Amino acid sequence: MLCDLCHKNTATVHLTEIINGKIMELHICHECAHLRADEFKHQLNIAEFLGGVTVRESREDDSDSLCCPFCGINFDDFKKKGLLGCARCYTAFGHRLIAIIKKIHGTLYYRGKISPAVSEEVILDKKLADLRKRLERSVQIEAYEEAADIRDKIKELEKRIKLRGSKT
């Protein structure tokens, strides 16, 4: 994949921004990322974000001394650094991590990525399934304008799939 900015080098930095449910992706090379580093300095730090997300959980639980029995890291350290100490921290902080993961990703399940070697048909089918899930969520939260946009994208994608199927 080529850099979205210079269109010359291979993209090695991948940025995803989600604002009001709209996903914006930027794929840039190392050189462009380095040149534009100042633009990204003011982006949210993951440790700051996790600290903000977990403040409410901490107050609800009142167990700020929660600590991993294996590595000794406490939950406050995790909030500050954004890093766990070991694999067993997932068990020690389980219920709090689940809330954070749901808040950040919207789900607890990894949907995976598709290899570039996979056929376009599989990629289109995955996009269609993702759009249908987004449509369902939009209707559930009564975001009808967004749902209408997604519905239109689904129709376009279904036409593309149908045309692709008739060519083979």
mmCIF file with all atom_site columns, C-alpha atoms in Angstrom:
data_model
loop_
_atom_site.group_PDB
_atom_site.id
_atom_site.type_symbol
_atom_site.label_atom_id
_atom_site.label_alt_id
_atom_site.label_comp_id
_atom_site.label_asym_id
_atom_site.label_entity_id
_atom_site.label_seq_id
_atom_site.pdbx_PDB_ins_code
_atom_site.Cartn_x
_atom_site.Cartn_y
_atom_site.Cartn_z
_atom_site.occupancy
_atom_site.B_iso_or_equiv
_atom_site.pdbx_formal_charge
_atom_site.auth_seq_id
_atom_site.auth_comp_id
_atom_site.auth_asym_id
_atom_site.auth_atom_id
_atom_site.pdbx_PDB_model_num
ATOM 1   C CA . MET A 1 1   ? 0.000   0.000   0.000   1.00 0.00 ? 1   MET A CA 1
ATOM 2   C CA . LEU A 1 2   ? 1.413   3.380   -1.009  1.00 0.00 ? 2   LEU A CA 1
ATOM 3   C CA . CYS A 1 3   ? 1.527   6.446   1.195   1.00 0.00 ? 3   CYS A CA 1
ATOM 4   C CA . ASP A 1 4   ? -1.672  8.532   0.992   1.00 0.00 ? 4   ASP A CA 1
ATOM 5   C CA . LEU A 1 5   ? 0.382   11.751  1.033   1.00 0.00 ? 5   LEU A CA 1
ATOM 6   C CA . CYS A 1 6   ? 3.424   11.295  -1.235  1.00 0.00 ? 6   CYS A CA 1
ATOM 7   C CA . HIS A 1 7   ? 2.127   8.292   -3.243  1.00 0.00 ? 7   HIS A CA 1
ATOM 8   C CA . LYS A 1 8   ? 5.732   7.055   -3.574  1.00 0.00 ? 8   LYS A CA 1
ATOM 9   C CA . ASN A 1 9   ? 6.781   5.095   -0.494  1.00 0.00 ? 9   ASN A CA 1
ATOM 10  C CA . THR A 1 10  ? 5.179   2.114   1.214   1.00 0.00 ? 10  THR A CA 1
ATOM 11  C CA . ALA A 1 11  ? 2.786   3.112   4.000   1.00 0.00 ? 11  ALA A CA 1
ATOM 12  C CA . THR A 1 12  ? 4.097   1.951   7.367   1.00 0.00 ? 12  THR A CA 1
ATOM 13  C CA . VAL A 1 13  ? 2.067   4.212   9.665   1.00 0.00 ? 13  VAL A CA 1
ATOM 14  C CA . HIS A 1 14  ? -1.678  3.615   9.773   1.00 0.00 ? 14  HIS A CA 1
ATOM 15  C CA . LEU A 1 15  ? -3.919  6.103   11.565  1.00 0.00 ? 15  LEU A CA 1
ATOM 16  C CA . THR A 1 16  ? -7.622  5.547   12.187  1.00 0.00 ? 16  THR A CA 1
ATOM 17  C CA . GLU A 1 17  ? -9.877  8.284   13.498  1.00 0.00 ? 17  GLU A CA 1
ATOM 18  C CA . ILE A 1 18  ? -13.525 7.725   14.366  1.00 0.00 ? 18  ILE A CA 1
ATOM 19  C CA . ILE A 1 19  ? -15.667 10.831  14.759  1.00 0.00 ? 19  ILE A CA 1
ATOM 20  C CA . ASN A 1 20  ? -19.423 10.485  15.237  1.00 0.00 ? 20  ASN A CA 1
ATOM 21  C CA . GLY A 1 21  ? -19.290 6.947   13.873  1.00 0.00 ? 21  GLY A CA 1
ATOM 22  C CA . LYS A 1 22  ? -17.477 7.953   10.658  1.00 0.00 ? 22  LYS A CA 1
ATOM 23  C CA . ILE A 1 23  ? -14.155 6.191   10.143  1.00 0.00 ? 23  ILE A CA 1
ATOM 24  C CA . MET A 1 24  ? -11.260 8.099   8.573   1.00 0.00 ? 24  MET A CA 1
ATOM 25  C CA . GLU A 1 25  ? -8.086  6.182   7.765   1.00 0.00 ? 25  GLU A CA 1
ATOM 26  C CA . LEU A 1 26  ? -4.710  7.611   6.779   1.00 0.00 ? 26  LEU A CA 1
ATOM 27  C CA . HIS A 1 27  ? -1.875  5.390   5.598   1.00 0.00 ? 27  HIS A CA 1
ATOM 28  C CA . ILE A 1 28  ? 1.467   7.177   5.393   1.00 0.00 ? 28  ILE A CA 1
ATOM 29  C CA . CYS A 1 29  ? 5.137   6.334   4.981   1.00 0.00 ? 29  CYS A CA 1
ATOM 30  C CA . HIS A 1 30  ? 7.772   6.801   7.665   1.00 0.00 ? 30  HIS A CA 1
ATOM 31  C CA . GLU A 1 31  ? 9.185   9.912   5.961   1.00 0.00 ? 31  GLU A CA 1
ATOM 32  C CA . CYS A 1 32  ? 5.815   11.712  5.731   1.00 0.00 ? 32  CYS A CA 1
ATOM 33  C CA . ALA A 1 33  ? 5.011   10.726  9.318   1.00 0.00 ? 33  ALA A CA 1
ATOM 34  C CA . HIS A 1 34  ? 8.326   12.192  10.444  1.00 0.00 ? 34  HIS A CA 1
ATOM 35  C CA . LEU A 1 35  ? 7.736   15.420  8.480   1.00 0.00 ? 35  LEU A CA 1
ATOM 36  C CA . ARG A 1 36  ? 4.245   15.806  9.946   1.00 0.00 ? 36  ARG A CA 1
ATOM 37  C CA . ALA A 1 37  ? 5.110   14.729  13.483  1.00 0.00 ? 37  ALA A CA 1
ATOM 38  C CA . ASP A 1 38  ? 4.131   18.134  14.884  1.00 0.00 ? 38  ASP A CA 1
ATOM 39  C CA . GLU A 1 39  ? 0.567   17.643  13.614  1.00 0.00 ? 39  GLU A CA 1
ATOM 40  C CA . PHE A 1 40  ? 0.279   14.412  15.595  1.00 0.00 ? 40  PHE A CA 1
ATOM 41  C CA . LYS A 1 41  ? 1.843   15.685  18.843  1.00 0.00 ? 41  LYS A CA 1
ATOM 42  C CA . HIS A 1 42  ? -1.504  16.961  20.044  1.00 0.00 ? 42  HIS A CA 1
ATOM 43  C CA . GLN A 1 43  ? -3.269  13.659  19.408  1.00 0.00 ? 43  GLN A CA 1
ATOM 44  C CA . LEU A 1 44  ? -4.597  11.842  22.454  1.00 0.00 ? 44  LEU A CA 1
ATOM 45  C CA . ASN A 1 45  ? -2.053  9.742   24.322  1.00 0.00 ? 45  ASN A CA 1
ATOM 46  C CA . ILE A 1 46  ? -3.332  6.186   24.950  1.00 0.00 ? 46  ILE A CA 1
ATOM 47  C CA . ALA A 1 47  ? -2.311  6.331   28.605  1.00 0.00 ? 47  ALA A CA 1
ATOM 48  C CA . GLU A 1 48  ? -4.221  9.600   29.052  1.00 0.00 ? 48  GLU A CA 1
ATOM 49  C CA . PHE A 1 49  ? -7.211  8.092   27.290  1.00 0.00 ? 49  PHE A CA 1
ATOM 50  C CA . LEU A 1 50  ? -7.181  4.949   29.398  1.00 0.00 ? 50  LEU A CA 1
ATOM 51  C CA . GLY A 1 51  ? -6.798  7.063   32.518  1.00 0.00 ? 51  GLY A CA 1
ATOM 52  C CA . GLY A 1 52  ? -9.894  9.026   31.538  1.00 0.00 ? 52  GLY A CA 1
ATOM 53  C CA . VAL A 1 53  ? -11.870 5.925   30.710  1.00 0.00 ? 53  VAL A CA 1
ATOM 54  C CA . THR A 1 54  ? -11.005 4.172   33.933  1.00 0.00 ? 54  THR A CA 1
ATOM 55  C CA . VAL A 1 55  ? -11.605 7.030   36.357  1.00 0.00 ? 55  VAL A CA 1
ATOM 56  C CA . ARG A 1 56  ? -15.310 6.222   36.552  1.00 0.00 ? 56  ARG A CA 1
ATOM 57  C CA . GLU A 1 57  ? -14.587 2.520   36.994  1.00 0.00 ? 57  GLU A CA 1
ATOM 58  C CA . SER A 1 58  ? -12.203 3.321   39.856  1.00 0.00 ? 58  SER A CA 1
ATOM 59  C CA . ARG A 1 59  ? -14.771 5.357   41.710  1.00 0.00 ? 59  ARG A CA 1
ATOM 60  C CA . GLU A 1 60  ? -17.414 2.686   41.261  1.00 0.00 ? 60  GLU A CA 1
ATOM 61  C CA . ASP A 1 61  ? -15.125 -0.055  42.510  1.00 0.00 ? 61  ASP A CA 1
ATOM 62  C CA . ASP A 1 62  ? -13.275 1.849   45.266  1.00 0.00 ? 62  ASP A CA 1
ATOM 63  C CA . SER A 1 63  ? -10.461 -0.681  45.040  1.00 0.00 ? 63  SER A CA 1
ATOM 64  C CA . ASP A 1 64  ? -7.632  1.521   43.772  1.00 0.00 ? 64  ASP A CA 1
ATOM 65  C CA . SER A 1 65  ? -5.187  -0.824  45.452  1.00 0.00 ? 65  SER A CA 1
ATOM 66  C CA . LEU A 1 66  ? -6.122  -3.596  42.983  1.00 0.00 ? 66  LEU A CA 1
ATOM 67  C CA . CYS A 1 67  ? -2.836  -5.313  42.168  1.00 0.00 ? 67  CYS A CA 1
ATOM 68  C CA . CYS A 1 68  ? -1.640  -8.209  39.985  1.00 0.00 ? 68  CYS A CA 1
ATOM 69  C CA . PRO A 1 69  ? -0.434  -10.973 42.323  1.00 0.00 ? 69  PRO A CA 1
ATOM 70  C CA . PHE A 1 70  ? 2.163   -12.166 39.803  1.00 0.00 ? 70  PHE A CA 1
ATOM 71  C CA . CYS A 1 71  ? 4.014   -9.026  38.634  1.00 0.00 ? 71  CYS A CA 1
ATOM 72  C CA . GLY A 1 72  ? 2.868   -6.556  41.288  1.00 0.00 ? 72  GLY A CA 1
ATOM 73  C CA . ILE A 1 73  ? 1.627   -3.799  38.965  1.00 0.00 ? 73  ILE A CA 1
ATOM 74  C CA . ASN A 1 74  ? -1.376  -1.982  40.377  1.00 0.00 ? 74  ASN A CA 1
ATOM 75  C CA . PHE A 1 75  ? -4.297  -0.636  38.402  1.00 0.00 ? 75  PHE A CA 1
ATOM 76  C CA . ASP A 1 76  ? -3.227  2.980   38.930  1.00 0.00 ? 76  ASP A CA 1
ATOM 77  C CA . ASP A 1 77  ? 0.121   2.193   37.238  1.00 0.00 ? 77  ASP A CA 1
ATOM 78  C CA . PHE A 1 78  ? -1.770  0.705   34.307  1.00 0.00 ? 78  PHE A CA 1
ATOM 79  C CA . LYS A 1 79  ? -3.924  3.845   34.049  1.00 0.00 ? 79  LYS A CA 1
ATOM 80  C CA . LYS A 1 80  ? -0.827  6.069   34.029  1.00 0.00 ? 80  LYS A CA 1
ATOM 81  C CA . LYS A 1 81  ? 1.288   4.054   31.583  1.00 0.00 ? 81  LYS A CA 1
ATOM 82  C CA . GLY A 1 82  ? -1.349  2.326   29.480  1.00 0.00 ? 82  GLY A CA 1
ATOM 83  C CA . LEU A 1 83  ? 0.611   -0.937  29.744  1.00 0.00 ? 83  LEU A CA 1
ATOM 84  C CA . LEU A 1 84  ? 0.014   -4.105  31.730  1.00 0.00 ? 84  LEU A CA 1
ATOM 85  C CA . GLY A 1 85  ? 2.880   -5.839  33.500  1.00 0.00 ? 85  GLY A CA 1
ATOM 86  C CA . CYS A 1 86  ? 2.261   -9.448  32.462  1.00 0.00 ? 86  CYS A CA 1
ATOM 87  C CA . ALA A 1 87  ? -0.282  -11.827 30.939  1.00 0.00 ? 87  ALA A CA 1
ATOM 88  C CA . ARG A 1 88  ? -1.831  -12.510 34.351  1.00 0.00 ? 88  ARG A CA 1
ATOM 89  C CA . CYS A 1 89  ? -2.799  -8.827  34.697  1.00 0.00 ? 89  CYS A CA 1
ATOM 90  C CA . TYR A 1 90  ? -5.683  -9.617  32.335  1.00 0.00 ? 90  TYR A CA 1
ATOM 91  C CA . THR A 1 91  ? -7.107  -11.945 34.972  1.00 0.00 ? 91  THR A CA 1
ATOM 92  C CA . ALA A 1 92  ? -6.346  -9.638  37.894  1.00 0.00 ? 92  ALA A CA 1
ATOM 93  C CA . PHE A 1 93  ? -7.953  -6.584  36.258  1.00 0.00 ? 93  PHE A CA 1
ATOM 94  C CA . GLY A 1 94  ? -10.454 -8.558  34.164  1.00 0.00 ? 94  GLY A CA 1
ATOM 95  C CA . HIS A 1 95  ? -13.746 -6.786  34.868  1.00 0.00 ? 95  HIS A CA 1
ATOM 96  C CA . ARG A 1 96  ? -12.159 -3.345  34.522  1.00 0.00 ? 96  ARG A CA 1
ATOM 97  C CA . LEU A 1 97  ? -10.365 -4.245  31.287  1.00 0.00 ? 97  LEU A CA 1
ATOM 98  C CA . ILE A 1 98  ? -13.576 -5.575  29.762  1.00 0.00 ? 98  ILE A CA 1
ATOM 99  C CA . ALA A 1 99  ? -15.254 -2.210  30.346  1.00 0.00 ? 99  ALA A CA 1
ATOM 100 C CA . ILE A 1 100 ? -12.292 -0.374  28.801  1.00 0.00 ? 100 ILE A CA 1
ATOM 101 C CA . ILE A 1 101 ? -12.093 -2.665  25.765  1.00 0.00 ? 101 ILE A CA 1
ATOM 102 C CA . LYS A 1 102 ? -15.825 -2.316  25.127  1.00 0.00 ? 102 LYS A CA 1
ATOM 103 C CA . LYS A 1 103 ? -15.543 1.469   25.404  1.00 0.00 ? 103 LYS A CA 1
ATOM 104 C CA . ILE A 1 104 ? -12.605 1.691   22.997  1.00 0.00 ? 104 ILE A CA 1
ATOM 105 C CA . HIS A 1 105 ? -13.545 -0.946  20.402  1.00 0.00 ? 105 HIS A CA 1
ATOM 106 C CA . GLY A 1 106 ? -17.292 -1.225  20.857  1.00 0.00 ? 106 GLY A CA 1
ATOM 107 C CA . THR A 1 107 ? -16.981 -5.005  21.122  1.00 0.00 ? 107 THR A CA 1
ATOM 108 C CA . LEU A 1 108 ? -15.007 -7.695  22.907  1.00 0.00 ? 108 LEU A CA 1
ATOM 109 C CA . TYR A 1 109 ? -14.493 -9.819  19.800  1.00 0.00 ? 109 TYR A CA 1
ATOM 110 C CA . TYR A 1 110 ? -11.650 -9.450  17.319  1.00 0.00 ? 110 TYR A CA 1
ATOM 111 C CA . ARG A 1 111 ? -12.978 -9.350  13.784  1.00 0.00 ? 111 ARG A CA 1
ATOM 112 C CA . GLY A 1 112 ? -9.578  -9.774  12.216  1.00 0.00 ? 112 GLY A CA 1
ATOM 113 C CA . LYS A 1 113 ? -7.927  -8.386  9.129   1.00 0.00 ? 113 LYS A CA 1
ATOM 114 C CA . ILE A 1 114 ? -7.928  -9.845  5.670   1.00 0.00 ? 114 ILE A CA 1
ATOM 115 C CA . SER A 1 115 ? -4.675  -10.625 3.875   1.00 0.00 ? 115 SER A CA 1
ATOM 116 C CA . PRO A 1 116 ? -4.096  -8.664  0.646   1.00 0.00 ? 116 PRO A CA 1
ATOM 117 C CA . ALA A 1 117 ? -3.775  -12.006 -1.125  1.00 0.00 ? 117 ALA A CA 1
ATOM 118 C CA . VAL A 1 118 ? -7.447  -12.799 -0.435  1.00 0.00 ? 118 VAL A CA 1
ATOM 119 C CA . SER A 1 119 ? -9.797  -12.384 -3.363  1.00 0.00 ? 119 SER A CA 1
ATOM 120 C CA . GLU A 1 120 ? -11.805 -9.190  -3.801  1.00 0.00 ? 120 GLU A CA 1
ATOM 121 C CA . GLU A 1 121 ? -14.996 -11.222 -3.412  1.00 0.00 ? 121 GLU A CA 1
ATOM 122 C CA . VAL A 1 122 ? -14.165 -12.153 0.184   1.00 0.00 ? 122 VAL A CA 1
ATOM 123 C CA . ILE A 1 123 ? -13.227 -8.548  0.957   1.00 0.00 ? 123 ILE A CA 1
ATOM 124 C CA . LEU A 1 124 ? -16.508 -7.260  -0.505  1.00 0.00 ? 124 LEU A CA 1
ATOM 125 C CA . ASP A 1 125 ? -18.495 -9.860  1.451   1.00 0.00 ? 125 ASP A CA 1
ATOM 126 C CA . LYS A 1 126 ? -16.769 -8.791  4.677   1.00 0.00 ? 126 LYS A CA 1
ATOM 127 C CA . LYS A 1 127 ? -17.477 -5.115  3.944   1.00 0.00 ? 127 LYS A CA 1
ATOM 128 C CA . LEU A 1 128 ? -21.117 -5.974  3.300   1.00 0.00 ? 128 LEU A CA 1
ATOM 129 C CA . ALA A 1 129 ? -21.404 -7.889  6.583   1.00 0.00 ? 129 ALA A CA 1
ATOM 130 C CA . ASP A 1 130 ? -19.757 -5.011  8.477   1.00 0.00 ? 130 ASP A CA 1
ATOM 131 C CA . LEU A 1 131 ? -22.109 -2.477  6.871   1.00 0.00 ? 131 LEU A CA 1
ATOM 132 C CA . ARG A 1 132 ? -25.129 -4.582  7.817   1.00 0.00 ? 132 ARG A CA 1
ATOM 133 C CA . LYS A 1 133 ? -23.956 -4.699  11.440  1.00 0.00 ? 133 LYS A CA 1
ATOM 134 C CA . ARG A 1 134 ? -23.427 -0.924  11.423  1.00 0.00 ? 134 ARG A CA 1
ATOM 135 C CA . LEU A 1 135 ? -26.905 -0.454  9.945   1.00 0.00 ? 135 LEU A CA 1
ATOM 136 C CA . GLU A 1 136 ? -28.435 -2.585  12.679  1.00 0.00 ? 136 GLU A CA 1
ATOM 137 C CA . ARG A 1 137 ? -26.595 -0.609  15.383  1.00 0.00 ? 137 ARG A CA 1
ATOM 138 C CA . SER A 1 138 ? -27.610 2.724   13.841  1.00 0.00 ? 138 SER A CA 1
ATOM 139 C CA . VAL A 1 139 ? -31.272 1.718   13.812  1.00 0.00 ? 139 VAL A CA 1
ATOM 140 C CA . GLN A 1 140 ? -31.023 0.477   17.414  1.00 0.00 ? 140 GLN A CA 1
ATOM 141 C CA . ILE A 1 141 ? -29.701 3.840   18.602  1.00 0.00 ? 141 ILE A CA 1
ATOM 142 C CA . GLU A 1 142 ? -32.186 5.653   16.347  1.00 0.00 ? 142 GLU A CA 1
ATOM 143 C CA . ALA A 1 143 ? -29.489 7.325   14.210  1.00 0.00 ? 143 ALA A CA 1
ATOM 144 C CA . TYR A 1 144 ? -31.738 7.240   11.163  1.00 0.00 ? 144 TYR A CA 1
ATOM 145 C CA . GLU A 1 145 ? -29.736 9.601   8.921   1.00 0.00 ? 145 GLU A CA 1
ATOM 146 C CA . GLU A 1 146 ? -26.626 7.511   9.444   1.00 0.00 ? 146 GLU A CA 1
ATOM 147 C CA . ALA A 1 147 ? -28.698 4.362   8.878   1.00 0.00 ? 147 ALA A CA 1
ATOM 148 C CA . ALA A 1 148 ? -29.953 5.769   5.555   1.00 0.00 ? 148 ALA A CA 1
ATOM 149 C CA . ASP A 1 149 ? -26.365 6.488   4.436   1.00 0.00 ? 149 ASP A CA 1
ATOM 150 C CA . ILE A 1 150 ? -25.311 2.973   5.406   1.00 0.00 ? 150 ILE A CA 1
ATOM 151 C CA . ARG A 1 151 ? -28.352 1.499   3.618   1.00 0.00 ? 151 ARG A CA 1
ATOM 152 C CA . ASP A 1 152 ? -27.302 3.331   0.436   1.00 0.00 ? 152 ASP A CA 1
ATOM 153 C CA . LYS A 1 153 ? -23.739 2.019   0.772   1.00 0.00 ? 153 LYS A CA 1
ATOM 154 C CA . ILE A 1 154 ? -25.119 -1.507  1.181   1.00 0.00 ? 154 ILE A CA 1
ATOM 155 C CA . LYS A 1 155 ? -27.167 -1.151  -2.021  1.00 0.00 ? 155 LYS A CA 1
ATOM 156 C CA . GLU A 1 156 ? -24.111 0.106   -3.952  1.00 0.00 ? 156 GLU A CA 1
ATOM 157 C CA . LEU A 1 157 ? -21.964 -2.718  -2.635  1.00 0.00 ? 157 LEU A CA 1
ATOM 158 C CA . GLU A 1 158 ? -24.625 -5.324  -3.449  1.00 0.00 ? 158 GLU A CA 1
ATOM 159 C CA . LYS A 1 159 ? -24.725 -3.991  -7.044  1.00 0.00 ? 159 LYS A CA 1
ATOM 160 C CA . ARG A 1 160 ? -20.923 -4.239  -7.255  1.00 0.00 ? 160 ARG A CA 1
ATOM 161 C CA . ILE A 1 161 ? -21.008 -7.812  -5.980  1.00 0.00 ? 161 ILE A CA 1
ATOM 162 C CA . LYS A 1 162 ? -23.789 -8.732  -8.403  1.00 0.00 ? 162 LYS A CA 1
ATOM 163 C CA . LEU A 1 163 ? -21.912 -7.192  -11.367 1.00 0.00 ? 163 LEU A CA 1
ATOM 164 C CA . ARG A 1 164 ? -18.722 -8.948  -10.322 1.00 0.00 ? 164 ARG A CA 1
ATOM 165 C CA . GLY A 1 165 ? -20.597 -12.258 -10.101 1.00 0.00 ? 165 GLY A CA 1
ATOM 166 C CA . SER A 1 166 ? -22.054 -11.880 -13.597 1.00 0.00 ? 166 SER A CA 1
ATOM 167 C CA . LYS A 1 167 ? -18.564 -11.295 -15.088 1.00 0.00 ? 167 LYS A CA 1
ATOM 168 C CA . THR A 1 168 ? -17.228 -14.660 -13.907 1.00 0.00 ? 168 THR A CA 1
#
